[in-house]
Amino acid sequence: MATKEVPLENWYDHPEWFEIGFQDETQKEADFFEQAFKKYCPFKVKRVFEPACGGGRLVVEMASRGYRVTGFDLSQPMLDYTRRQLRARHLKATLFQGDMTQFKLPTQHDAAFCTFNSFRHLTTEKAARSQLQCVAESLREGGLYFLGMHLAPHDIADFCIERWSGRRDNIHVTTTLRVIASSRQTRLERLRISVLVKEFEQNGKSPQKTGMNGCSKVNGKSLQRHHGKSSIDRSPKGKVAANGCVIHRMRDEFDYRMYTAAQIRSLFKSVPDLELVEVFDFNYDIDEPQKLNDDLVDTLFVLRKR
Ligand SMILES: C[S@@+](CC[C@H](N)C(=O)[O-])C[C@H]1O[C@@H](n2cnc3c(N)ncnc32)[C@H](O)[C@@H]1O
């Protein structure tokens, strides 16, 4: 099917399809947060929050580990999905619709996290700085902020393609991400997301193997993708294929802001309430901090409120 025939929709209006692609990283991230709490935080962390929490994979995980969690996002479908996931697991968290560049929480928190490039949705320096400042104001002194994203060193290819797949029950989702335009001047990269969903009959046929195991390459680095199990929402109606499976396709396009090591360093410097404590990669190994330089692509920053 030609790209233009595939409906242009908001990827985040389909939280279940989004989440099938991104799941198993969650445990590793949460384990890392807990190790970092012990290593870098002068007090016991109890209360945490997540700006741009999406479908709430980390909200649910941290709530299940006994933390008091607040999550917010611009997308109402994402928040509704998070609520359903919490209810299904008899967990509680505070959720609200909000913009991560302008928020104020009623109490100061011990830690916060914003990973998976959510921060790069903020396409101006002003918006990015405002997010960091709002986070700082919602953290108590010594509180930690984990920020996860891909950096774009100068020598990296401007155009790349990345594909991953995941499966949950009878739903098989293949997501393809293409960088379709990129400018070092504006520091914007335009991404096209194409999603192919195959919904197989519950009993009987199972999805064909695609040869993909949930791992993909981003700019030459491997990025773990996930697939897992939990209850699935009903998907919208799609086309029925000859073998009886229902096929849905969608695409979305949006911009991400690009950062080199120097650019992110300069952004952090502009928010003196936060100090950069350490940098890690997506191996989430607390004993292996990384150097922030242009060799690093998959990056997790640990910041601390001064
Ligand atoms: C890539 S998803 C990641 C969700 C979640 N952080 C995770 O790791 O699974 C990005 C999310 O950012 C949200 N978002 C984008 N801009 C936002 C903003 N200005 N304020 C709050 N949420 C925003 C989107 O609605 C979407 O749910």
mmCIF file of N, CA and C in Angstrom, residues 38-143:
data_model
loop_
_atom_site.group_PDB
_atom_site.id
_atom_site.type_symbol
_atom_site.label_atom_id
_atom_site.label_comp_id
_atom_site.label_asym_id
_atom_site.label_seq_id
_atom_site.Cartn_x
_atom_site.Cartn_y
_atom_site.Cartn_z
ATOM 1 N N LYS A 38 19.815 4.749 45.392
ATOM 2 C CA LYS A 38 20.727 4.384 46.498
ATOM 3 C C LYS A 38 22.069 5.080 46.343
ATOM 4 N N LYS A 39 22.527 5.172 45.098
ATOM 5 C CA LYS A 39 23.880 5.690 44.867
ATOM 6 C C LYS A 39 23.949 7.220 44.944
ATOM 7 N N TYR A 40 22.921 7.904 44.443
ATOM 8 C CA TYR A 40 23.059 9.365 44.273
ATOM 9 C C TYR A 40 22.121 10.203 45.138
ATOM 10 N N CYS A 41 21.174 9.563 45.807
ATOM 11 C CA CYS A 41 20.177 10.353 46.524
ATOM 12 C C CYS A 41 20.446 10.287 48.022
ATOM 13 N N PRO A 42 20.480 11.439 48.688
ATOM 14 C CA PRO A 42 20.826 11.431 50.109
ATOM 15 C C PRO A 42 19.678 10.966 51.025
ATOM 16 N N PHE A 43 18.511 10.695 50.459
ATOM 17 C CA PHE A 43 17.373 10.245 51.291
ATOM 18 C C PHE A 43 16.667 9.088 50.603
ATOM 19 N N LYS A 44 15.746 8.475 51.321
ATOM 20 C CA LYS A 44 15.001 7.352 50.733
ATOM 21 C C LYS A 44 13.943 7.905 49.775
ATOM 22 N N VAL A 45 13.946 7.400 48.583
ATOM 23 C CA VAL A 45 12.999 7.889 47.575
ATOM 24 C C VAL A 45 11.651 7.187 47.750
ATOM 25 N N LYS A 46 10.614 8.011 47.883
ATOM 26 C CA LYS A 46 9.271 7.435 48.047
ATOM 27 C C LYS A 46 8.291 7.979 47.015
ATOM 28 N N ARG A 47 8.497 9.235 46.647
ATOM 29 C CA ARG A 47 7.512 9.913 45.804
ATOM 30 C C ARG A 47 8.180 10.309 44.480
ATOM 31 N N VAL A 48 7.633 9.814 43.379
ATOM 32 C CA VAL A 48 8.274 10.074 42.082
ATOM 33 C C VAL A 48 7.235 10.587 41.078
ATOM 34 N N PHE A 49 7.700 11.247 40.019
ATOM 35 C CA PHE A 49 6.763 11.653 38.970
ATOM 36 C C PHE A 49 7.380 11.505 37.586
ATOM 37 N N GLU A 50 6.491 11.401 36.603
ATOM 38 C CA GLU A 50 6.938 11.238 35.219
ATOM 39 C C GLU A 50 6.197 12.214 34.297
ATOM 40 N N PRO A 51 6.914 13.233 33.788
ATOM 41 C CA PRO A 51 6.309 14.072 32.755
ATOM 42 C C PRO A 51 6.278 13.288 31.442
ATOM 43 N N ALA A 52 5.228 13.459 30.630
ATOM 44 C CA ALA A 52 5.076 12.728 29.362
ATOM 45 C C ALA A 52 5.105 11.221 29.622
ATOM 46 N N CYS A 53 4.222 10.784 30.500
ATOM 47 C CA CYS A 53 4.263 9.377 30.955
ATOM 48 C C CYS A 53 3.732 8.412 29.907
ATOM 49 N N GLY A 54 3.113 8.933 28.832
ATOM 50 C CA GLY A 54 2.625 8.063 27.769
ATOM 51 C C GLY A 54 1.628 7.042 28.302
ATOM 52 N N GLY A 55 1.764 5.795 27.847
ATOM 53 C CA GLY A 55 0.855 4.725 28.260
ATOM 54 C C GLY A 55 1.172 4.174 29.634
ATOM 55 N N GLY A 56 2.074 4.823 30.351
ATOM 56 C CA GLY A 56 2.257 4.550 31.770
ATOM 57 C C GLY A 56 3.040 3.298 32.123
ATOM 58 N N ARG A 57 3.880 2.804 31.184
ATOM 59 C CA ARG A 57 4.602 1.566 31.517
ATOM 60 C C ARG A 57 5.443 1.766 32.773
ATOM 61 N N LEU A 58 6.082 2.947 32.915
ATOM 62 C CA LEU A 58 6.913 3.180 34.106
ATOM 63 C C LEU A 58 6.073 3.602 35.311
ATOM 64 N N VAL A 59 4.978 4.283 35.058
ATOM 65 C CA VAL A 59 4.063 4.646 36.168
ATOM 66 C C VAL A 59 3.589 3.356 36.851
ATOM 67 N N VAL A 60 3.151 2.415 36.025
ATOM 68 C CA VAL A 60 2.627 1.150 36.564
ATOM 69 C C VAL A 60 3.740 0.378 37.274
ATOM 70 N N GLU A 61 4.909 0.319 36.640
ATOM 71 C CA GLU A 61 6.017 -0.447 37.219
ATOM 72 C C GLU A 61 6.447 0.136 38.568
ATOM 73 N N MET A 62 6.582 1.462 38.626
ATOM 74 C CA MET A 62 7.044 2.085 39.872
ATOM 75 C C MET A 62 5.959 1.981 40.943
ATOM 76 N N ALA A 63 4.694 2.096 40.549
ATOM 77 C CA ALA A 63 3.604 1.928 41.532
ATOM 78 C C ALA A 63 3.632 0.500 42.080
ATOM 79 N N SER A 64 3.931 -0.463 41.218
ATOM 80 C CA SER A 64 3.958 -1.864 41.669
ATOM 81 C C SER A 64 5.122 -2.117 42.624
ATOM 82 N N ARG A 65 6.127 -1.233 42.579
ATOM 83 C CA ARG A 65 7.276 -1.372 43.486
ATOM 84 C C ARG A 65 7.074 -0.556 44.767
ATOM 85 N N GLY A 66 5.895 0.008 44.928
ATOM 86 C CA GLY A 66 5.563 0.660 46.206
ATOM 87 C C GLY A 66 5.797 2.160 46.240
ATOM 88 N N TYR A 67 6.146 2.786 45.118
ATOM 89 C CA TYR A 67 6.357 4.248 45.106
ATOM 90 C C TYR A 67 5.023 4.967 44.942
ATOM 91 N N ARG A 68 4.978 6.178 45.476
ATOM 92 C CA ARG A 68 3.820 7.040 45.210
ATOM 93 C C ARG A 68 4.125 7.772 43.914
ATOM 94 N N VAL A 69 3.340 7.502 42.883
ATOM 95 C CA VAL A 69 3.690 7.957 41.544
ATOM 96 C C VAL A 69 2.670 8.958 41.004
ATOM 97 N N THR A 70 3.201 10.008 40.390
ATOM 98 C CA THR A 70 2.365 10.943 39.637
ATOM 99 C C THR A 70 2.836 10.912 38.197
ATOM 100 N N GLY A 71 1.885 10.853 37.264
ATOM 101 C CA GLY A 71 2.245 10.879 35.844
ATOM 102 C C GLY A 71 1.333 11.835 35.111
ATOM 103 N N PHE A 72 1.859 12.502 34.117
ATOM 104 C CA PHE A 72 0.984 13.337 33.294
ATOM 105 C C PHE A 72 1.474 13.353 31.863
ATOM 106 N N ASP A 73 0.563 13.706 30.968
ATOM 107 C CA ASP A 73 0.850 13.638 29.532
ATOM 108 C C ASP A 73 -0.150 14.545 28.827
ATOM 109 N N LEU A 74 0.198 14.949 27.602
ATOM 110 C CA LEU A 74 -0.748 15.737 26.802
ATOM 111 C C LEU A 74 -1.866 14.860 26.246
ATOM 112 N N SER A 75 -1.569 13.582 26.047
ATOM 113 C CA SER A 75 -2.488 12.707 25.314
ATOM 114 C C SER A 75 -3.501 12.043 26.251
ATOM 115 N N GLN A 76 -4.782 12.353 26.015
ATOM 116 C CA GLN A 76 -5.828 11.736 26.840
ATOM 117 C C GLN A 76 -5.922 10.225 26.591
ATOM 118 N N PRO A 77 -5.842 9.750 25.325
ATOM 119 C CA PRO A 77 -5.859 8.286 25.135
ATOM 120 C C PRO A 77 -4.740 7.580 25.905
ATOM 121 N N MET A 78 -3.568 8.188 25.951
ATOM 122 C CA MET A 78 -2.455 7.580 26.711
ATOM 123 C C MET A 78 -2.810 7.517 28.200
ATOM 124 N N LEU A 79 -3.399 8.590 28.709
ATOM 125 C CA LEU A 79 -3.739 8.614 30.140
ATOM 126 C C LEU A 79 -4.850 7.598 30.451
ATOM 127 N N ASP A 80 -5.825 7.503 29.546
ATOM 128 C CA ASP A 80 -6.922 6.536 29.761
ATOM 129 C C ASP A 80 -6.350 5.116 29.794
ATOM 130 N N TYR A 81 -5.414 4.871 28.906
ATOM 131 C CA TYR A 81 -4.791 3.545 28.841
ATOM 132 C C TYR A 81 -4.034 3.255 30.146
ATOM 133 N N THR A 82 -3.291 4.270 30.609
ATOM 134 C CA THR A 82 -2.540 4.098 31.868
ATOM 135 C C THR A 82 -3.494 3.765 33.009
ATOM 136 N N ARG A 83 -4.612 4.478 33.039
ATOM 137 C CA ARG A 83 -5.606 4.244 34.097
ATOM 138 C C ARG A 83 -6.098 2.798 34.057
ATOM 139 N N ARG A 84 -6.349 2.306 32.840
ATOM 140 C CA ARG A 84 -6.847 0.927 32.721
ATOM 141 C C ARG A 84 -5.781 -0.080 33.160
ATOM 142 N N GLN A 85 -4.524 0.210 32.830
ATOM 143 C CA GLN A 85 -3.444 -0.704 33.241
ATOM 144 C C GLN A 85 -3.308 -0.730 34.761
ATOM 145 N N LEU A 86 -3.442 0.439 35.371
ATOM 146 C CA LEU A 86 -3.338 0.505 36.838
ATOM 147 C C LEU A 86 -4.483 -0.285 37.466
ATOM 148 N N ARG A 87 -5.699 -0.052 36.925
ATOM 149 C CA ARG A 87 -6.877 -0.723 37.490
ATOM 150 C C ARG A 87 -6.722 -2.237 37.364
ATOM 151 N N ALA A 88 -6.243 -2.680 36.209
ATOM 152 C CA ALA A 88 -6.107 -4.131 35.980
ATOM 153 C C ALA A 88 -5.161 -4.759 36.993
ATOM 154 N N ARG A 89 -4.211 -3.958 37.491
ATOM 155 C CA ARG A 89 -3.240 -4.523 38.449
ATOM 156 C C ARG A 89 -3.509 -4.073 39.883
ATOM 157 N N HIS A 90 -4.693 -3.462 40.090
ATOM 158 C CA HIS A 90 -5.104 -2.999 41.428
ATOM 159 C C HIS A 90 -4.055 -2.061 42.035
ATOM 160 N N LEU A 91 -3.555 -1.149 41.185
ATOM 161 C CA LEU A 91 -2.547 -0.190 41.652
ATOM 162 C C LEU A 91 -3.113 1.216 41.581
ATOM 163 N N LYS A 92 -2.446 2.111 42.316
ATOM 164 C CA LYS A 92 -2.905 3.502 42.307
ATOM 165 C C LYS A 92 -1.756 4.436 41.908
ATOM 166 N N ALA A 93 -2.124 5.509 41.211
ATOM 167 C CA ALA A 93 -1.163 6.586 40.904
ATOM 168 C C ALA A 93 -1.996 7.827 40.625
ATOM 169 N N THR A 94 -1.362 8.985 40.715
ATOM 170 C CA THR A 94 -2.055 10.228 40.376
ATOM 171 C C THR A 94 -1.758 10.551 38.925
ATOM 172 N N LEU A 95 -2.812 10.743 38.137
ATOM 173 C CA LEU A 95 -2.634 11.034 36.707
ATOM 174 C C LEU A 95 -3.394 12.298 36.345
ATOM 175 N N PHE A 96 -2.816 13.097 35.460
ATOM 176 C CA PHE A 96 -3.571 14.238 34.937
ATOM 177 C C PHE A 96 -3.032 14.625 33.565
ATOM 178 N N GLN A 97 -3.887 15.349 32.841
ATOM 179 C CA GLN A 97 -3.468 15.825 31.527
ATOM 180 C C GLN A 97 -2.704 17.132 31.725
ATOM 181 N N GLY A 98 -1.504 17.208 31.191
ATOM 182 C CA GLY A 98 -0.727 18.421 31.402
ATOM 183 C C GLY A 98 0.438 18.516 30.445
ATOM 184 N N ASP A 99 0.934 19.733 30.318
ATOM 185 C CA ASP A 99 2.050 20.028 29.417
ATOM 186 C C ASP A 99 3.344 20.010 30.233
ATOM 187 N N MET A 100 4.326 19.253 29.779
ATOM 188 C CA MET A 100 5.560 19.131 30.572
ATOM 189 C C MET A 100 6.403 20.402 30.566
ATOM 190 N N THR A 101 6.030 21.391 29.731
ATOM 191 C CA THR A 101 6.798 22.645 29.744
ATOM 192 C C THR A 101 6.194 23.675 30.692
ATOM 193 N N GLN A 102 4.991 23.395 31.203
ATOM 194 C CA GLN A 102 4.349 24.345 32.123
ATOM 195 C C GLN A 102 3.543 23.556 33.134
ATOM 196 N N PHE A 103 4.167 23.150 34.199
ATOM 197 C CA PHE A 103 3.417 22.432 35.230
ATOM 198 C C PHE A 103 3.992 22.785 36.592
ATOM 199 N N LYS A 104 3.160 22.583 37.584
ATOM 200 C CA LYS A 104 3.613 22.790 38.953
ATOM 201 C C LYS A 104 2.926 21.726 39.793
ATOM 202 N N LEU A 105 3.678 20.928 40.482
ATOM 203 C CA LEU A 105 3.064 19.885 41.313
ATOM 204 C C LEU A 105 2.816 20.450 42.706
ATOM 205 N N PRO A 106 1.765 19.975 43.365
ATOM 206 C CA PRO A 106 1.418 20.538 44.676
ATOM 207 C C PRO A 106 2.451 20.222 45.773
ATOM 208 N N THR A 107 3.220 19.150 45.572
ATOM 209 C CA THR A 107 4.247 18.827 46.573
ATOM 210 C C THR A 107 5.563 18.566 45.858
ATOM 211 N N GLN A 108 6.637 18.717 46.592
ATOM 212 C CA GLN A 108 7.940 18.403 45.996
ATOM 213 C C GLN A 108 8.169 16.886 46.050
ATOM 214 N N HIS A 109 8.788 16.390 45.002
ATOM 215 C CA HIS A 109 8.988 14.944 44.868
ATOM 216 C C HIS A 109 10.464 14.588 45.054
ATOM 217 N N ASP A 110 10.699 13.286 45.248
ATOM 218 C CA ASP A 110 12.070 12.815 45.507
ATOM 219 C C ASP A 110 12.834 12.529 44.211
ATOM 220 N N ALA A 111 12.090 12.183 43.165
ATOM 221 C CA ALA A 111 12.744 11.838 41.897
ATOM 222 C C ALA A 111 11.744 11.950 40.750
ATOM 223 N N ALA A 112 12.280 12.066 39.543
ATOM 224 C CA ALA A 112 11.437 12.139 38.342
ATOM 225 C C ALA A 112 12.175 11.472 37.190
ATOM 226 N N PHE A 113 11.423 11.063 36.172
ATOM 227 C CA PHE A 113 12.067 10.438 35.015
ATOM 228 C C PHE A 113 11.295 10.772 33.749
ATOM 229 N N CYS A 114 12.014 10.887 32.656
ATOM 230 C CA CYS A 114 11.391 11.189 31.356
ATOM 231 C C CYS A 114 12.318 10.560 30.312
ATOM 232 N N THR A 115 11.940 9.401 29.816
ATOM 233 C CA THR A 115 12.861 8.647 28.961
ATOM 234 C C THR A 115 12.239 8.423 27.579
ATOM 235 N N PHE A 116 12.908 7.627 26.786
ATOM 236 C CA PHE A 116 12.430 7.269 25.441
ATOM 237 C C PHE A 116 12.190 8.488 24.554
ATOM 238 N N ASN A 117 13.093 9.452 24.618
ATOM 239 C CA ASN A 117 13.051 10.593 23.704
ATOM 240 C C ASN A 117 11.864 11.526 23.891
ATOM 241 N N SER A 118 11.063 11.324 24.930
ATOM 242 C CA SER A 118 9.882 12.198 25.098
ATOM 243 C C SER A 118 10.312 13.665 25.142
ATOM 244 N N PHE A 119 11.456 13.906 25.767
ATOM 245 C CA PHE A 119 11.970 15.274 25.909
ATOM 246 C C PHE A 119 12.230 15.914 24.545
ATOM 247 N N ARG A 120 12.580 15.086 23.568
ATOM 248 C CA ARG A 120 12.924 15.631 22.247
ATOM 249 C C ARG A 120 11.697 16.113 21.470
ATOM 250 N N HIS A 121 10.495 15.822 22.004
ATOM 251 C CA HIS A 121 9.291 16.418 21.422
ATOM 252 C C HIS A 121 9.297 17.939 21.603
ATOM 253 N N LEU A 122 10.076 18.421 22.525
ATOM 254 C CA LEU A 122 10.129 19.865 22.770
ATOM 255 C C LEU A 122 11.092 20.453 21.745
ATOM 256 N N THR A 123 10.540 21.176 20.780
ATOM 257 C CA THR A 123 11.336 21.503 19.597
ATOM 258 C C THR A 123 12.068 22.841 19.694
ATOM 259 N N THR A 124 11.950 23.529 20.811
ATOM 260 C CA THR A 124 12.723 24.780 20.961
ATOM 261 C C THR A 124 13.523 24.714 22.257
ATOM 262 N N GLU A 125 14.577 25.525 22.280
ATOM 263 C CA GLU A 125 15.423 25.595 23.476
ATOM 264 C C GLU A 125 14.607 26.131 24.662
ATOM 265 N N LYS A 126 13.717 27.073 24.347
ATOM 266 C CA LYS A 126 12.907 27.692 25.399
ATOM 267 C C LYS A 126 12.014 26.628 26.074
ATOM 268 N N ALA A 127 11.364 25.800 25.235
ATOM 269 C CA ALA A 127 10.476 24.763 25.782
ATOM 270 C C ALA A 127 11.284 23.743 26.588
ATOM 271 N N ALA A 128 12.449 23.371 26.066
ATOM 272 C CA ALA A 128 13.284 22.372 26.760
ATOM 273 C C ALA A 128 13.744 22.930 28.110
ATOM 274 N N ARG A 129 14.172 24.188 28.107
ATOM 275 C CA ARG A 129 14.646 24.799 29.363
ATOM 276 C C ARG A 129 13.495 24.904 30.365
ATOM 277 N N SER A 130 12.326 25.253 29.842
ATOM 278 C CA SER A 130 11.157 25.398 30.713
ATOM 279 C C SER A 130 10.802 24.042 31.360
ATOM 280 N N GLN A 131 10.920 22.974 30.581
ATOM 281 C CA GLN A 131 10.642 21.641 31.156
ATOM 282 C C GLN A 131 11.605 21.350 32.300
ATOM 283 N N LEU A 132 12.894 21.606 32.060
ATOM 284 C CA LEU A 132 13.901 21.313 33.100
ATOM 285 C C LEU A 132 13.648 22.171 34.344
ATOM 286 N N GLN A 133 13.267 23.430 34.113
ATOM 287 C CA GLN A 133 13.017 24.319 35.248
ATOM 288 C C GLN A 133 11.798 23.850 36.052
ATOM 289 N N CYS A 134 10.722 23.456 35.340
ATOM 290 C CA CYS A 134 9.521 22.955 36.038
ATOM 291 C C CYS A 134 9.858 21.693 36.839
ATOM 292 N N VAL A 135 10.660 20.820 36.235
ATOM 293 C CA VAL A 135 11.041 19.593 36.954
ATOM 294 C C VAL A 135 11.811 19.966 38.214
ATOM 295 N N ALA A 136 12.777 20.895 38.065
ATOM 296 C CA ALA A 136 13.599 21.293 39.213
ATOM 297 C C ALA A 136 12.710 21.826 40.347
ATOM 298 N N GLU A 137 11.709 22.627 39.969
ATOM 299 C CA GLU A 137 10.838 23.213 41.000
ATOM 300 C C GLU A 137 9.968 22.168 41.686
ATOM 301 N N SER A 138 9.759 21.037 41.033
ATOM 302 C CA SER A 138 8.919 19.988 41.631
ATOM 303 C C SER A 138 9.742 18.930 42.354
ATOM 304 N N LEU A 139 11.064 19.133 42.408
ATOM 305 C CA LEU A 139 11.935 18.186 43.128
ATOM 306 C C LEU A 139 12.417 18.812 44.431
ATOM 307 N N ARG A 140 12.583 17.998 45.442
ATOM 308 C CA ARG A 140 13.208 18.521 46.662
ATOM 309 C C ARG A 140 14.726 18.575 46.452
ATOM 310 N N GLU A 141 15.406 19.325 47.291
ATOM 311 C CA GLU A 141 16.862 19.436 47.169
ATOM 312 C C GLU A 141 17.490 18.039 47.249
ATOM 313 N N GLY A 142 18.359 17.726 46.340
ATOM 314 C CA GLY A 142 18.983 16.392 46.329
ATOM 315 C C GLY A 142 18.193 15.376 45.508
ATOM 316 N N GLY A 143 16.982 15.763 45.072
ATOM 317 C CA GLY A 143 16.149 14.849 44.281
ATOM 318 C C GLY A 143 16.731 14.632 42.894
#
